[in-house]
């Protein structure tokens, strides 16, 4: 078994209303010094060793991310 | 400026309906070998160098995560 992490983020040119809401709340809560914040999704998968990188790429592209508006990164973690 | 990543995940004992929905969809799409999948949130912050780790911890605890049901990790990325 391997642990795989997939991070999905809105593309840079796509508006990120969730991140903007958080960024707007920070000064109201007294936190200064955060220039920008963007919010995406974080997936943690437990996969068999038979699952190769190409399969992980297809899983991310078809199910975890919307490739029109989101970028994603895949990394295997040390178990 | 420093780039900080905060990952927020539902605690292990908390049900994760989003992750379960994705896990249920995988076999229907022909993907085998994924034993489990959990979904959380991924934040990317650009912060001034004046923002220290204690402040980041407070930001994560008060605004980014619900400490009752979620765990979080904070890491500074190389810029």
Coordinates of C-alpha atoms in Angstrom, one line a residue:
Chain A
X1 CA 0.0 0.0 0.0
X2 CA 1.2 3.5 -0.8
X3 CA -0.1 6.8 0.4
X4 CA -0.8 9.3 -2.3
X5 CA -1.6 13.0 -1.9
X6 CA -3.4 15.0 -4.6
X7 CA -3.7 18.7 -4.2
X8 CA -6.2 20.5 -6.5
X9 CA -6.1 24.3 -6.8
X10 CA -8.1 26.8 -8.9
X11 CA -6.0 28.0 -11.8
X12 CA -4.3 31.3 -11.3
X13 CA -6.5 33.1 -13.8
X14 CA -9.7 31.7 -12.1
X15 CA -11.4 33.7 -9.4
X16 CA -11.3 32.0 -6.0
X17 CA -14.2 33.3 -4.0
X18 CA -13.5 30.9 -1.0
X19 CA -9.9 32.2 -0.8
X20 CA -11.1 35.8 -1.1
X21 CA -13.6 35.3 1.7
X22 CA -10.9 34.0 4.0
X23 CA -8.5 36.7 3.0
X24 CA -11.1 39.3 3.7
X25 CA -11.8 37.8 7.2
X26 CA -8.2 37.9 8.3
X27 CA -7.9 41.6 9.0
X28 CA -11.2 41.7 10.7
X29 CA -9.9 39.0 13.1
X30 CA -6.8 41.0 13.7
X31 CA -4.3 39.0 11.6
X32 CA -2.1 41.2 9.4
X33 CA 0.6 40.3 6.9
X34 CA -1.2 37.8 4.8
X35 CA -0.9 39.0 1.2
X36 CA -3.0 36.4 -0.5
X37 CA -4.7 33.1 0.2
X38 CA -6.2 30.6 -2.2
X39 CA -8.2 27.6 -1.3
X40 CA -8.3 24.2 -3.0
X41 CA -8.9 20.6 -2.2
X42 CA -6.6 18.0 -0.6
X43 CA -7.1 14.3 -1.2
X44 CA -5.3 11.5 0.7
X45 CA -5.5 8.1 -1.1
X46 CA -4.4 4.7 0.1
X47 CA -3.6 2.7 -3.1
X48 CA -2.3 -0.7 -3.9
X49 CA 1.3 -0.9 -5.2
X50 CA -0.2 -2.0 -8.5
X51 CA -1.6 1.5 -9.1
X52 CA 0.9 3.3 -11.3
X53 CA 1.5 7.0 -11.8
X54 CA -0.4 7.0 -15.1
X55 CA -3.5 5.6 -13.4
X56 CA -3.2 8.2 -10.6
X57 CA -3.0 10.9 -13.2
X58 CA -6.2 9.6 -14.9
X59 CA -8.0 9.4 -11.5
X60 CA -7.0 13.0 -10.7
X61 CA -8.0 14.3 -14.1
X62 CA -11.3 12.6 -14.4
X63 CA -12.6 12.5 -10.8
X64 CA -10.7 14.8 -8.4
X65 CA -10.1 17.9 -10.5
X66 CA -12.0 19.8 -13.1
X67 CA -9.2 20.3 -15.7
X68 CA -10.9 23.3 -17.2
X69 CA -10.6 25.5 -14.1
X70 CA -8.2 23.6 -11.8
X71 CA -4.6 22.5 -11.6
X72 CA -3.5 19.5 -9.6
X73 CA -0.3 17.9 -8.2
X74 CA 0.2 14.3 -7.3
X75 CA 2.9 13.1 -4.9
X76 CA 3.6 9.8 -3.2
X77 CA 4.3 10.0 0.5
X78 CA 6.8 7.9 2.4
X79 CA 4.8 5.3 4.4
Chain B
X1 CA 7.4 37.0 1.5
X2 CA 7.0 33.3 2.3
X3 CA 4.6 30.7 0.9
X4 CA 2.8 28.7 3.5
X5 CA 0.6 25.6 2.9
X6 CA -2.1 24.6 5.3
X7 CA -3.8 21.2 4.8
X8 CA -7.0 20.6 6.7
X9 CA -8.4 17.1 7.0
X10 CA -11.4 15.6 8.8
X11 CA -10.3 13.7 11.9
X12 CA -9.9 10.0 11.4
X13 CA -13.0 9.2 13.6
X14 CA -15.1 11.7 11.7
X15 CA -17.2 10.5 8.7
X16 CA -16.0 11.9 5.4
X17 CA -18.9 11.8 3.0
X18 CA -17.0 13.6 0.2
X19 CA -14.2 11.1 0.3
X20 CA -16.7 8.2 0.5
X21 CA -18.5 9.6 -2.6
X22 CA -15.2 9.7 -4.5
X23 CA -14.2 6.2 -3.3
X24 CA -17.6 4.9 -4.4
X25 CA -17.2 6.4 -7.9
X26 CA -13.8 5.0 -8.6
X27 CA -14.8 1.4 -9.3
X28 CA -17.7 2.6 -11.5
X29 CA -15.2 4.5 -13.6
X30 CA -13.0 1.4 -13.9
X31 CA -10.3 2.3 -11.4
X32 CA -9.4 -0.5 -9.1
X33 CA -6.8 -0.6 -6.3
X34 CA -7.7 2.5 -4.3
X35 CA -8.4 1.3 -0.7
X36 CA -9.5 4.5 0.8
X37 CA -9.7 8.2 0.0
X38 CA -10.3 11.2 2.2
X39 CA -11.0 14.7 1.2
X40 CA -9.9 17.9 2.9
X41 CA -9.0 21.4 2.2
X42 CA -5.7 22.9 0.9
X43 CA -4.8 26.5 1.5
X44 CA -1.9 28.4 -0.1
X45 CA -1.0 31.6 1.7
X46 CA 1.5 34.3 0.8
X47 CA 2.6 35.9 4.1
X48 CA 5.1 38.6 5.1
X49 CA 8.2 37.4 6.8
X50 CA 6.9 39.1 9.9
X51 CA 4.3 36.4 10.3
X52 CA 5.6 33.8 12.7
X53 CA 4.6 30.2 13.3
X54 CA 2.5 31.0 16.3
X55 CA 0.4 33.4 14.2
X56 CA 0.0 30.9 11.5
X57 CA -1.1 28.3 14.0
X58 CA -3.8 30.8 15.3
X59 CA -4.9 31.6 11.8
X60 CA -5.3 27.9 11.0
X61 CA -7.1 27.1 14.2
X62 CA -9.5 30.0 14.2
X63 CA -10.3 30.5 10.5
X64 CA -9.1 27.7 8.3
X65 CA -10.0 24.6 10.3
X66 CA -12.8 23.6 12.7
X67 CA -10.7 22.2 15.5
X68 CA -13.6 20.0 16.8
X69 CA -13.8 17.9 13.6
X70 CA -10.6 18.6 11.7
X71 CA -6.9 18.3 12.0
X72 CA -4.5 20.5 10.1
X73 CA -0.8 20.7 9.2
X74 CA 1.2 23.8 8.4
X75 CA 4.4 23.9 6.4
X76 CA 6.5 26.6 4.9
X77 CA 7.5 26.0 1.3
X78 CA 10.8 27.0 -0.3
X79 CA 10.2 30.1 -2.4

